[in-house]
Amino acid sequence: MAAPAQAIDPIHQFNIERLLHLNVGGLDASFTNASLFMVIIFLAVTALMVLGTSGAHVVPTRVQAAAEMAYEFVASTVRDTIGKEGMRFFPFVFSLFMFVLFANLIGLIPGAYTVTSQIVVTFAFAALVIGTVIVYGLMKHGAHFLHLFVPSGVSPILLPFIVLIEIISFVSRPISLSVRLFANMLAGHITLKVFGGFVAMLLGAGAYAILSPLPLIAITLLTAFELLVAFLQAYVFAILTCVYLNDAIHPGH
Amino acid sequence: MASNTTATTQAHGGAADHGGAFPPFDSTHFASQLLWLAITFGLLYLLMSRVALPRVGRILENRAARIAGDLEAAKAAQAQAQAAQVAHEKTLAEARAKAQELGQEAHRSLAAATEAKRKALESDLNAKLAAADAKISETKAKAMANVDSIATDAAGAIVEQLTGRKVDAGAIASAVAGALKA
């Protein structure tokens, strides 16, 4: 094979490499390539939202218009899903959406690391969302929050099953929320890499090199599709966060 | 952590084909990932909630207020323009009515003056006509009187010629008057 095995291996792109060995109180706190891209995401979002709006122009510049669009997009999502009371969670949902969106988009740049392709990252976000739902729900409504699991107007015979189903659905939320994003990113990047590998392999396979444009076209189309997925998954993550937070604010069906 | 156990159990299946553990399920880097995620996301949340979002919210509010104010001003200006137009139209109508009035007045006075002139002329003409008539009748009467004397003279001359003798003028005059009367 002409290309080195590492370049063809579709899993290699998810490897984490320590760039800086750090150890805080016995815990591994190394600065890795994933950490580097987390910092890049943070800087990119900050550049857009803080530096881009520093002029506070009445007639916005391009960057400020983009920042305003992001603001209004997430604000309308929160308002439509939760209502006016939900605006207290707007900074949280916004940060989540922007972080995930930028992670997904930056991950599409060749050679970049996709932070959201790590289950631990997406699960941390999902756990944060569900944790917020539980803590806020119990704080705001106390025991009434548990009515979330007891829908009104159900016959007493069915009630135990319904409660069981509600609890299972609640528990599966963080899993589905994290796995959906993680799996989409992982699968998309593996697919891109596999087709990229096809191009390299065909080029190195003599007469078959004539076929190599086919996977190249496929990558081009897939990249466009992955751009859509990158945005869509960030949006899905944000809107599901809103739906779950809505349960914390308005428990009981 | 529950997630760690599920993740690592799944990882063994995924890692079968590759040398090490399947990287996304490799728990050796979980601690550093979570730490750096907490740092970056925490900072991002702080910056967004404290600086960026209030600022964007303020910008949008300012713009909405500005647009509403401008619209209000435009509406006021439009109302003013409409009022001005109404006033203008009123003035125009008034001026038109006045002009018409003036025109009619002029027309009326002109007609009256013409009428007076015509009447004066007519009466003058009538007077002249009457004078002419009087003169004609006077001239006629004078002429008629002359006719008497001419007729008398002529009759006297004729009789003198015919008879060869002078006739009494008084007799001829009465005879002529009788003939003329007949």
Tab-separated table of C-alpha atoms in Angstrom:
chain	number	residue	atom	x	y	z
A	1	MET	CA	0.000	0.000	0.000
A	2	ALA	CA	1.359	3.383	-0.999
A	3	ALA	CA	-0.180	5.418	1.790
A	4	PRO	CA	0.905	4.769	5.358
A	5	ALA	CA	-1.542	2.637	7.327
A	6	GLN	CA	-2.161	5.500	9.760
A	7	ALA	CA	-3.538	7.706	6.965
A	8	ILE	CA	-6.052	5.067	5.919
A	9	ASP	CA	-7.152	3.942	9.378
A	10	PRO	CA	-10.529	5.677	9.855
A	11	ILE	CA	-10.309	5.396	13.651
A	12	HIS	CA	-6.942	7.075	13.994
A	13	GLN	CA	-8.510	10.559	13.778
A	14	PHE	CA	-10.192	10.000	17.139
A	15	ASN	CA	-6.932	9.236	18.947
A	16	ILE	CA	-6.111	11.518	21.810
A	17	GLU	CA	-2.522	12.620	22.099
A	18	ARG	CA	-1.039	14.374	25.092
A	19	LEU	CA	0.489	17.661	24.017
A	20	LEU	CA	1.446	18.690	27.532
A	21	HIS	CA	1.734	16.329	30.462
A	22	LEU	CA	-0.007	17.741	33.503
A	23	ASN	CA	-0.939	16.100	36.766
A	24	VAL	CA	-3.121	17.817	39.319
A	25	GLY	CA	-3.418	15.989	42.642
A	26	GLY	CA	-2.947	12.555	41.113
A	27	LEU	CA	-5.491	13.292	38.361
A	28	ASP	CA	-4.406	13.285	34.744
A	29	ALA	CA	-4.997	16.863	33.571
A	30	SER	CA	-2.870	16.662	30.454
A	31	PHE	CA	-3.454	19.201	27.718
A	32	THR	CA	-4.360	16.990	24.764
A	33	ASN	CA	-5.271	17.643	21.154
A	34	ALA	CA	-8.920	17.456	22.261
A	35	SER	CA	-8.249	20.095	24.934
A	36	LEU	CA	-6.566	22.249	22.292
A	37	PHE	CA	-9.684	22.172	20.140
A	38	MET	CA	-11.898	22.887	23.151
A	39	VAL	CA	-9.814	26.034	23.656
A	40	ILE	CA	-10.077	26.823	19.933
A	41	ILE	CA	-13.867	26.443	20.100
A	42	PHE	CA	-13.971	28.696	23.150
A	43	LEU	CA	-11.855	31.309	21.384
A	44	ALA	CA	-13.908	31.115	18.178
A	45	VAL	CA	-17.245	31.552	19.972
A	46	THR	CA	-15.764	34.350	22.067
A	47	ALA	CA	-14.415	36.081	18.972
A	48	LEU	CA	-17.841	35.937	17.351
A	49	MET	CA	-19.952	36.893	20.350
A	50	VAL	CA	-17.701	39.230	22.336
A	51	LEU	CA	-15.313	40.828	19.860
A	52	GLY	CA	-17.868	40.815	17.040
A	53	THR	CA	-20.379	42.806	19.082
A	54	SER	CA	-17.899	45.202	20.724
A	55	GLY	CA	-18.877	48.007	18.343
A	56	ALA	CA	-22.573	47.692	19.272
A	57	HIS	CA	-23.496	49.199	15.906
A	58	VAL	CA	-27.103	50.070	15.189
A	59	VAL	CA	-26.466	48.985	11.614
A	60	PRO	CA	-24.503	45.786	12.290
A	61	THR	CA	-21.231	44.738	10.731
A	62	ARG	CA	-21.099	41.267	9.180
A	63	VAL	CA	-19.724	39.613	12.293
A	64	GLN	CA	-22.185	41.430	14.526
A	65	ALA	CA	-25.042	40.396	12.224
A	66	ALA	CA	-23.919	36.767	12.584
A	67	ALA	CA	-23.765	37.126	16.379
A	68	GLU	CA	-27.235	38.667	16.423
A	69	MET	CA	-28.557	35.894	14.189
A	70	ALA	CA	-27.182	33.265	16.578
A	71	TYR	CA	-28.697	35.135	19.525
A	72	GLU	CA	-32.126	35.450	17.954
A	73	PHE	CA	-32.107	31.889	16.644
A	74	VAL	CA	-31.448	30.388	20.071
A	75	ALA	CA	-33.662	32.946	21.844
A	76	SER	CA	-36.634	32.104	19.626
A	77	THR	CA	-36.000	28.384	20.109
A	78	VAL	CA	-35.991	28.808	23.892
A	79	ARG	CA	-39.027	31.102	23.850
A	80	ASP	CA	-41.057	28.810	21.581
A	81	THR	CA	-40.182	25.653	23.513
A	82	ILE	CA	-40.247	26.798	27.140
A	83	GLY	CA	-41.918	30.184	27.089
A	84	LYS	CA	-40.914	33.455	28.741
A	85	GLU	CA	-39.901	31.817	32.039
A	86	GLY	CA	-37.408	29.746	30.086
A	87	MET	CA	-35.310	32.805	29.251
A	88	ARG	CA	-33.398	32.337	32.534
A	89	PHE	CA	-31.867	29.261	30.884
A	90	PHE	CA	-31.141	31.124	27.675
A	91	PRO	CA	-27.403	31.707	28.413
A	92	PHE	CA	-27.021	28.019	29.254
A	93	VAL	CA	-28.782	26.786	26.111
A	94	PHE	CA	-26.949	29.358	24.030
A	95	SER	CA	-23.504	28.362	25.340
A	96	LEU	CA	-24.369	24.704	24.817
A	97	PHE	CA	-25.610	25.274	21.269
A	98	MET	CA	-22.637	27.415	20.256
A	99	PHE	CA	-20.102	25.053	21.807
A	100	VAL	CA	-21.599	21.997	20.113
A	101	LEU	CA	-22.107	23.820	16.794
A	102	PHE	CA	-18.540	25.114	16.699
A	103	ALA	CA	-17.190	21.726	17.808
A	104	ASN	CA	-19.070	20.043	14.956
A	105	LEU	CA	-18.128	22.661	12.345
A	106	ILE	CA	-14.473	22.994	13.331
A	107	GLY	CA	-14.270	19.201	13.380
A	108	LEU	CA	-15.108	19.174	9.662
A	109	ILE	CA	-11.918	21.060	8.806
A	110	PRO	CA	-9.427	18.456	7.568
A	111	GLY	CA	-6.892	17.685	10.260
A	112	ALA	CA	-8.993	19.199	13.028
A	113	TYR	CA	-10.097	17.209	16.038
A	114	THR	CA	-13.837	16.703	16.554
A	115	VAL	CA	-14.456	17.260	20.261
A	116	THR	CA	-18.071	16.042	20.043
A	117	SER	CA	-16.940	12.673	18.686
A	118	GLN	CA	-15.960	11.811	22.270
A	119	ILE	CA	-18.737	10.102	24.203
A	120	VAL	CA	-17.365	11.475	27.444
A	121	VAL	CA	-17.823	15.045	26.171
A	122	THR	CA	-21.358	14.551	24.874
A	123	PHE	CA	-22.300	12.577	27.970
A	124	ALA	CA	-20.929	15.332	30.191
A	125	PHE	CA	-23.174	17.808	28.382
A	126	ALA	CA	-26.184	15.490	28.621
A	127	ALA	CA	-25.520	14.882	32.333
A	128	LEU	CA	-25.234	18.632	32.850
A	129	VAL	CA	-28.601	19.167	31.162
A	130	ILE	CA	-30.388	16.416	33.094
A	131	GLY	CA	-28.670	17.477	36.311
A	132	THR	CA	-29.918	21.023	35.777
A	133	VAL	CA	-33.422	19.701	35.084
A	134	ILE	CA	-33.481	17.641	38.300
A	135	VAL	CA	-31.907	20.260	40.560
A	136	TYR	CA	-33.982	23.141	39.226
A	137	GLY	CA	-37.181	21.052	39.156
A	138	LEU	CA	-36.779	19.956	42.790
A	139	MET	CA	-35.772	23.446	43.900
A	140	LYS	CA	-38.681	25.146	42.185
A	141	HIS	CA	-41.446	22.608	42.696
A	142	GLY	CA	-40.203	20.295	45.489
A	143	ALA	CA	-42.113	17.033	45.543
A	144	HIS	CA	-44.482	18.362	42.918
A	145	PHE	CA	-41.653	17.833	40.433
A	146	LEU	CA	-42.233	14.079	40.784
A	147	HIS	CA	-45.617	14.592	39.101
A	148	LEU	CA	-43.529	14.502	35.972
A	149	PHE	CA	-43.669	10.725	36.323
A	150	VAL	CA	-47.368	10.581	37.207
A	151	PRO	CA	-49.515	11.831	34.365
A	152	SER	CA	-52.962	12.979	35.445
A	153	GLY	CA	-56.103	11.276	34.174
A	154	VAL	CA	-54.685	7.758	33.928
A	155	SER	CA	-56.699	4.836	35.313
A	156	PRO	CA	-55.243	3.419	38.585
A	157	ILE	CA	-54.699	0.004	37.003
A	158	LEU	CA	-52.454	1.412	34.280
A	159	LEU	CA	-50.725	3.913	36.544
A	160	PRO	CA	-47.828	1.695	37.756
A	161	PHE	CA	-46.901	0.815	34.177
A	162	ILE	CA	-47.145	4.412	33.041
A	163	VAL	CA	-44.957	5.552	35.939
A	164	LEU	CA	-42.428	2.844	35.084
A	165	ILE	CA	-42.408	3.897	31.432
A	166	GLU	CA	-42.036	7.557	32.382
A	167	ILE	CA	-39.098	6.775	34.642
A	168	ILE	CA	-37.412	4.676	31.965
A	169	SER	CA	-37.932	7.422	29.413
A	170	PHE	CA	-36.498	9.987	31.821
A	171	VAL	CA	-33.450	7.867	32.609
A	172	SER	CA	-32.794	7.154	28.950
A	173	ARG	CA	-32.792	10.834	28.084
A	174	PRO	CA	-29.150	11.577	28.949
A	175	ILE	CA	-28.097	8.411	27.121
A	176	SER	CA	-30.049	9.188	23.963
A	177	LEU	CA	-29.026	12.844	24.082
A	178	SER	CA	-25.317	12.037	24.333
A	179	VAL	CA	-25.237	9.016	22.031
A	180	ARG	CA	-27.180	10.790	19.264
A	181	LEU	CA	-24.610	13.565	18.946
A	182	PHE	CA	-21.592	11.337	19.527
A	183	ALA	CA	-22.699	8.670	17.048
A	184	ASN	CA	-23.585	11.173	14.348
A	185	MET	CA	-20.183	12.823	14.566
A	186	LEU	CA	-18.295	9.544	14.836
A	187	ALA	CA	-20.103	7.901	11.922
A	188	GLY	CA	-19.841	10.958	9.704
A	189	HIS	CA	-16.120	11.339	10.241
A	190	ILE	CA	-15.456	7.624	9.796
A	191	THR	CA	-17.394	7.686	6.513
A	192	LEU	CA	-15.441	10.681	5.241
A	193	LYS	CA	-12.171	9.043	6.203
A	194	VAL	CA	-13.115	5.698	4.606
A	195	PHE	CA	-13.964	7.381	1.306
A	196	GLY	CA	-10.771	9.409	1.551
A	197	GLY	CA	-8.898	6.128	2.056
A	198	PHE	CA	-10.582	4.735	-1.089
A	199	VAL	CA	-9.180	7.612	-3.112
A	200	ALA	CA	-5.669	7.010	-1.795
A	201	MET	CA	-5.898	3.233	-2.302
A	202	LEU	CA	-7.291	3.532	-5.851
A	203	LEU	CA	-4.562	5.986	-6.807
A	204	GLY	CA	-1.989	3.455	-5.689
A	205	ALA	CA	-3.653	0.512	-7.474
A	206	GLY	CA	-2.365	0.922	-11.055
A	207	ALA	CA	-5.093	0.861	-13.686
A	208	TYR	CA	-7.811	1.186	-11.082
A	209	ALA	CA	-6.610	4.747	-10.437
A	210	ILE	CA	-9.063	5.766	-13.150
A	211	LEU	CA	-11.883	5.046	-10.667
A	212	SER	CA	-10.439	7.289	-7.966
A	213	PRO	CA	-12.590	10.383	-8.823
A	214	LEU	CA	-15.725	8.428	-7.819
A	215	PRO	CA	-15.011	8.341	-4.066
A	216	LEU	CA	-13.701	11.892	-4.364
A	217	ILE	CA	-17.118	13.018	-5.650
A	218	ALA	CA	-18.693	11.025	-2.837
A	219	ILE	CA	-16.561	12.864	-0.253
A	220	THR	CA	-17.532	16.197	-1.743
A	221	LEU	CA	-21.219	15.381	-1.427
A	222	LEU	CA	-20.736	13.829	1.998
A	223	THR	CA	-18.936	16.929	3.251
A	224	ALA	CA	-21.949	19.034	2.322
A	225	PHE	CA	-24.174	16.506	4.071
A	226	GLU	CA	-21.907	16.527	7.136
A	227	LEU	CA	-22.172	20.318	7.276
A	228	LEU	CA	-25.927	19.901	7.478
A	229	VAL	CA	-25.554	17.191	10.137
A	230	ALA	CA	-23.144	19.392	12.121
A	231	PHE	CA	-25.705	22.179	12.307
A	232	LEU	CA	-28.695	19.893	12.705
A	233	GLN	CA	-27.194	17.925	15.598
A	234	ALA	CA	-26.288	21.119	17.444
A	235	TYR	CA	-29.852	22.329	16.904
A	236	VAL	CA	-31.339	18.999	18.001
A	237	PHE	CA	-29.162	19.063	21.103
A	238	ALA	CA	-30.288	22.593	21.944
A	239	ILE	CA	-33.983	21.972	21.296
A	240	LEU	CA	-34.006	18.739	23.327
A	241	THR	CA	-32.283	20.619	26.135
A	242	CYS	CA	-35.133	23.124	25.942
A	243	VAL	CA	-37.746	20.363	25.967
A	244	TYR	CA	-36.173	18.765	29.049
A	245	LEU	CA	-35.809	22.099	30.816
A	246	ASN	CA	-39.465	22.725	30.041
A	247	ASP	CA	-40.255	19.673	32.207
A	248	ALA	CA	-38.349	21.254	35.076
A	249	ILE	CA	-40.269	24.524	34.735
A	250	HIS	CA	-43.692	23.040	33.996
A	251	PRO	CA	-43.820	19.547	35.546
A	252	GLY	CA	-46.949	17.472	35.064
A	253	HIS	CA	-48.395	16.920	31.632
B	1	MET	CA	-19.309	6.816	37.437
B	2	ALA	CA	-22.012	4.856	35.670
B	3	SER	CA	-21.092	6.195	32.276
B	4	ASN	CA	-17.533	4.995	32.629
B	5	THR	CA	-18.559	1.391	33.143
B	6	THR	CA	-20.999	1.365	30.226
B	7	ALA	CA	-18.478	3.107	28.040
B	8	THR	CA	-15.634	0.742	28.848
B	9	THR	CA	-17.758	-2.379	28.437
B	10	GLN	CA	-18.794	-1.198	25.018
B	11	ALA	CA	-15.225	-0.249	24.264
B	12	HIS	CA	-14.007	-3.845	24.337
B	13	GLY	CA	-16.314	-4.740	21.432
B	14	GLY	CA	-15.249	-1.717	19.393
B	15	ALA	CA	-11.575	-2.161	20.084
B	16	ALA	CA	-11.411	-5.730	18.831
B	17	ASP	CA	-10.240	-4.833	15.324
B	18	HIS	CA	-7.716	-2.217	16.364
B	19	GLY	CA	-4.630	-2.497	18.489
B	20	GLY	CA	-5.559	-0.265	21.451
B	21	ALA	CA	-8.963	0.594	22.843
B	22	PHE	CA	-11.419	2.304	20.512
B	23	PRO	CA	-10.356	5.927	21.203
B	24	PRO	CA	-13.775	7.410	22.016
B	25	PHE	CA	-14.285	4.708	24.670
B	26	ASP	CA	-10.727	4.784	25.973
B	27	SER	CA	-11.163	5.883	29.569
B	28	THR	CA	-7.522	6.846	30.141
B	29	HIS	CA	-8.204	10.366	28.853
B	30	PHE	CA	-11.670	10.851	30.375
B	31	ALA	CA	-10.373	12.799	33.373
B	32	SER	CA	-8.393	15.331	31.355
B	33	GLN	CA	-11.210	15.650	28.811
B	34	LEU	CA	-13.777	16.364	31.506
B	35	LEU	CA	-11.440	18.811	33.218
B	36	TRP	CA	-10.687	20.792	30.078
B	37	LEU	CA	-14.322	20.656	29.001
B	38	ALA	CA	-15.330	22.067	32.395
B	39	ILE	CA	-12.747	24.845	32.086
B	40	THR	CA	-13.575	25.843	28.512
B	41	PHE	CA	-17.346	25.448	28.765
B	42	GLY	CA	-17.414	27.158	32.163
B	43	LEU	CA	-15.477	30.113	30.804
B	44	LEU	CA	-17.676	30.220	27.717
B	45	TYR	CA	-20.833	30.191	29.853
B	46	LEU	CA	-19.477	32.990	32.045
B	47	LEU	CA	-18.494	35.138	29.075
B	48	MET	CA	-21.780	34.525	27.286
B	49	SER	CA	-24.050	35.124	30.286
B	50	ARG	CA	-22.107	38.108	31.686
B	51	VAL	CA	-20.814	39.897	28.603
B	52	ALA	CA	-21.934	38.728	25.183
B	53	LEU	CA	-25.641	37.977	25.576
B	54	PRO	CA	-26.578	41.074	27.623
B	55	ARG	CA	-24.695	43.152	25.070
B	56	VAL	CA	-26.441	41.597	22.080
B	57	GLY	CA	-29.752	41.904	23.888
B	58	ARG	CA	-29.052	45.587	24.495
B	59	ILE	CA	-28.086	46.108	20.841
B	60	LEU	CA	-31.305	44.481	19.660
B	61	GLU	CA	-33.377	46.471	22.155
B	62	ASN	CA	-31.724	49.728	21.122
B	63	ARG	CA	-32.360	48.954	17.507
B	64	ALA	CA	-35.997	48.071	18.132
B	65	ALA	CA	-36.434	51.315	20.114
B	66	ARG	CA	-34.721	53.299	17.374
B	67	ILE	CA	-36.898	51.736	14.672
B	68	ALA	CA	-40.055	52.318	16.711
B	69	GLY	CA	-39.027	55.939	17.335
B	70	ASP	CA	-38.239	56.517	13.687
B	71	LEU	CA	-41.549	54.979	12.645
B	72	GLU	CA	-43.345	57.205	15.136
B	73	ALA	CA	-41.572	60.280	13.758
B	74	ALA	CA	-42.377	59.219	10.205
B	75	LYS	CA	-46.024	58.757	11.150
B	76	ALA	CA	-46.110	62.218	12.756
B	77	ALA	CA	-44.454	63.738	9.690
B	78	GLN	CA	-46.971	61.999	7.474
B	79	ALA	CA	-49.866	63.347	9.558
B	80	GLN	CA	-48.333	66.803	9.352
B	81	ALA	CA	-47.969	66.497	5.597
B	82	GLN	CA	-51.571	65.383	5.314
B	83	ALA	CA	-52.750	68.327	7.417
B	84	ALA	CA	-50.685	70.661	5.270
B	85	GLN	CA	-52.226	69.157	2.169
B	86	VAL	CA	-55.722	69.600	3.552
B	87	ALA	CA	-54.953	73.225	4.458
B	88	HIS	CA	-53.459	73.782	1.044
B	89	GLU	CA	-56.488	72.321	-0.664
B	90	LYS	CA	-58.771	74.480	1.453
B	91	THR	CA	-56.821	77.609	0.583
B	92	LEU	CA	-56.900	76.607	-3.034
B	93	ALA	CA	-60.676	76.092	-2.969
B	94	GLU	CA	-61.159	79.399	-1.208
B	95	ALA	CA	-58.998	81.198	-3.714
B	96	ARG	CA	-60.850	79.550	-6.551
B	97	ALA	CA	-64.219	80.555	-5.119
B	98	LYS	CA	-62.976	84.095	-4.581
B	99	ALA	CA	-61.663	84.283	-8.126
B	100	GLN	CA	-64.961	83.036	-9.452
B	101	GLU	CA	-66.807	85.559	-7.313
B	102	LEU	CA	-64.525	88.318	-8.554
B	103	GLY	CA	-65.008	87.239	-12.137
B	104	GLN	CA	-68.752	87.163	-11.778
B	105	GLU	CA	-68.726	90.546	-10.081
B	106	ALA	CA	-66.674	91.986	-12.909
B	107	HIS	CA	-68.974	90.372	-15.423
B	108	ARG	CA	-72.040	91.743	-13.658
B	109	SER	CA	-70.680	95.306	-13.352
B	110	LEU	CA	-69.521	95.221	-16.949
B	111	ALA	CA	-72.937	94.032	-18.059
B	112	ALA	CA	-74.609	96.768	-15.995
B	113	ALA	CA	-72.314	99.429	-17.436
B	114	THR	CA	-72.960	98.151	-20.957
B	115	GLU	CA	-76.688	98.147	-20.296
B	116	ALA	CA	-76.576	101.715	-18.972
B	117	LYS	CA	-74.546	102.833	-21.946
B	118	ARG	CA	-76.938	101.103	-24.279
B	119	LYS	CA	-79.943	102.721	-22.575
B	120	ALA	CA	-78.311	106.144	-22.737
B	121	LEU	CA	-77.510	105.589	-26.361
B	122	GLU	CA	-81.024	104.383	-27.058
B	123	SER	CA	-82.646	107.349	-25.303
B	124	ASP	CA	-80.279	109.657	-27.126
B	125	LEU	CA	-81.157	108.026	-30.380
B	126	ASN	CA	-84.844	108.192	-29.545
B	127	ALA	CA	-84.501	111.889	-28.762
B	128	LYS	CA	-82.698	112.420	-32.049
B	129	LEU	CA	-85.339	110.394	-33.827
B	130	ALA	CA	-88.073	112.450	-32.202
B	131	ALA	CA	-86.273	115.675	-33.166
B	132	ALA	CA	-85.905	114.429	-36.712
B	133	ASP	CA	-89.589	113.489	-36.794
B	134	ALA	CA	-90.546	116.937	-35.510
B	135	LYS	CA	-88.340	118.526	-38.107
B	136	ILE	CA	-89.847	116.368	-40.823
B	137	SER	CA	-93.384	117.220	-39.789
B	138	GLU	CA	-92.474	120.905	-39.539
B	139	THR	CA	-90.851	120.810	-42.919
B	140	LYS	CA	-93.888	118.917	-44.211
B	141	ALA	CA	-96.272	121.517	-42.792
B	142	LYS	CA	-94.136	124.284	-44.237
B	143	ALA	CA	-94.066	122.458	-47.515
B	144	MET	CA	-97.828	121.964	-47.373
B	145	ALA	CA	-98.242	125.692	-46.711
B	146	ASN	CA	-96.020	126.423	-49.686
B	147	VAL	CA	-98.165	124.008	-51.736
B	148	ASP	CA	-101.196	126.260	-51.000
B	149	SER	CA	-99.481	129.386	-52.209
B	150	ILE	CA	-97.924	127.551	-55.169
B	151	ALA	CA	-101.327	126.109	-56.059
B	152	THR	CA	-102.959	129.535	-55.732
B	153	ASP	CA	-100.200	131.150	-57.747
B	154	ALA	CA	-100.357	128.382	-60.312
B	155	ALA	CA	-104.187	128.570	-60.493
B	156	GLY	CA	-104.046	132.373	-60.883
B	157	ALA	CA	-101.446	132.084	-63.607
B	158	ILE	CA	-103.414	129.335	-65.399
B	159	VAL	CA	-106.649	131.305	-65.256
B	160	GLU	CA	-104.843	134.444	-66.424
B	161	GLN	CA	-103.380	132.551	-69.326
B	162	LEU	CA	-106.648	130.901	-70.209
B	163	THR	CA	-108.909	133.824	-69.793
B	164	GLY	CA	-106.527	136.607	-70.352
B	165	ARG	CA	-107.709	138.538	-67.392
B	166	LYS	CA	-106.750	139.033	-63.808
B	167	VAL	CA	-108.761	137.177	-61.279
B	168	ASP	CA	-109.205	138.250	-57.685
B	169	ALA	CA	-106.561	136.598	-55.558
B	170	GLY	CA	-108.962	136.019	-52.682
B	171	ALA	CA	-111.387	134.097	-54.890
B	172	ILE	CA	-108.632	131.880	-56.196
B	173	ALA	CA	-107.316	131.189	-52.724
B	174	SER	CA	-110.735	130.098	-51.454
B	175	ALA	CA	-111.265	128.010	-54.586
B	176	VAL	CA	-107.915	126.282	-54.169
B	177	ALA	CA	-108.568	125.714	-50.482
B	178	GLY	CA	-111.925	124.198	-51.392
B	179	ALA	CA	-110.344	121.949	-54.046
B	180	LEU	CA	-107.566	120.856	-51.744
B	181	LYS	CA	-110.079	120.177	-49.014
B	182	ALA	CA	-112.112	117.992	-51.342
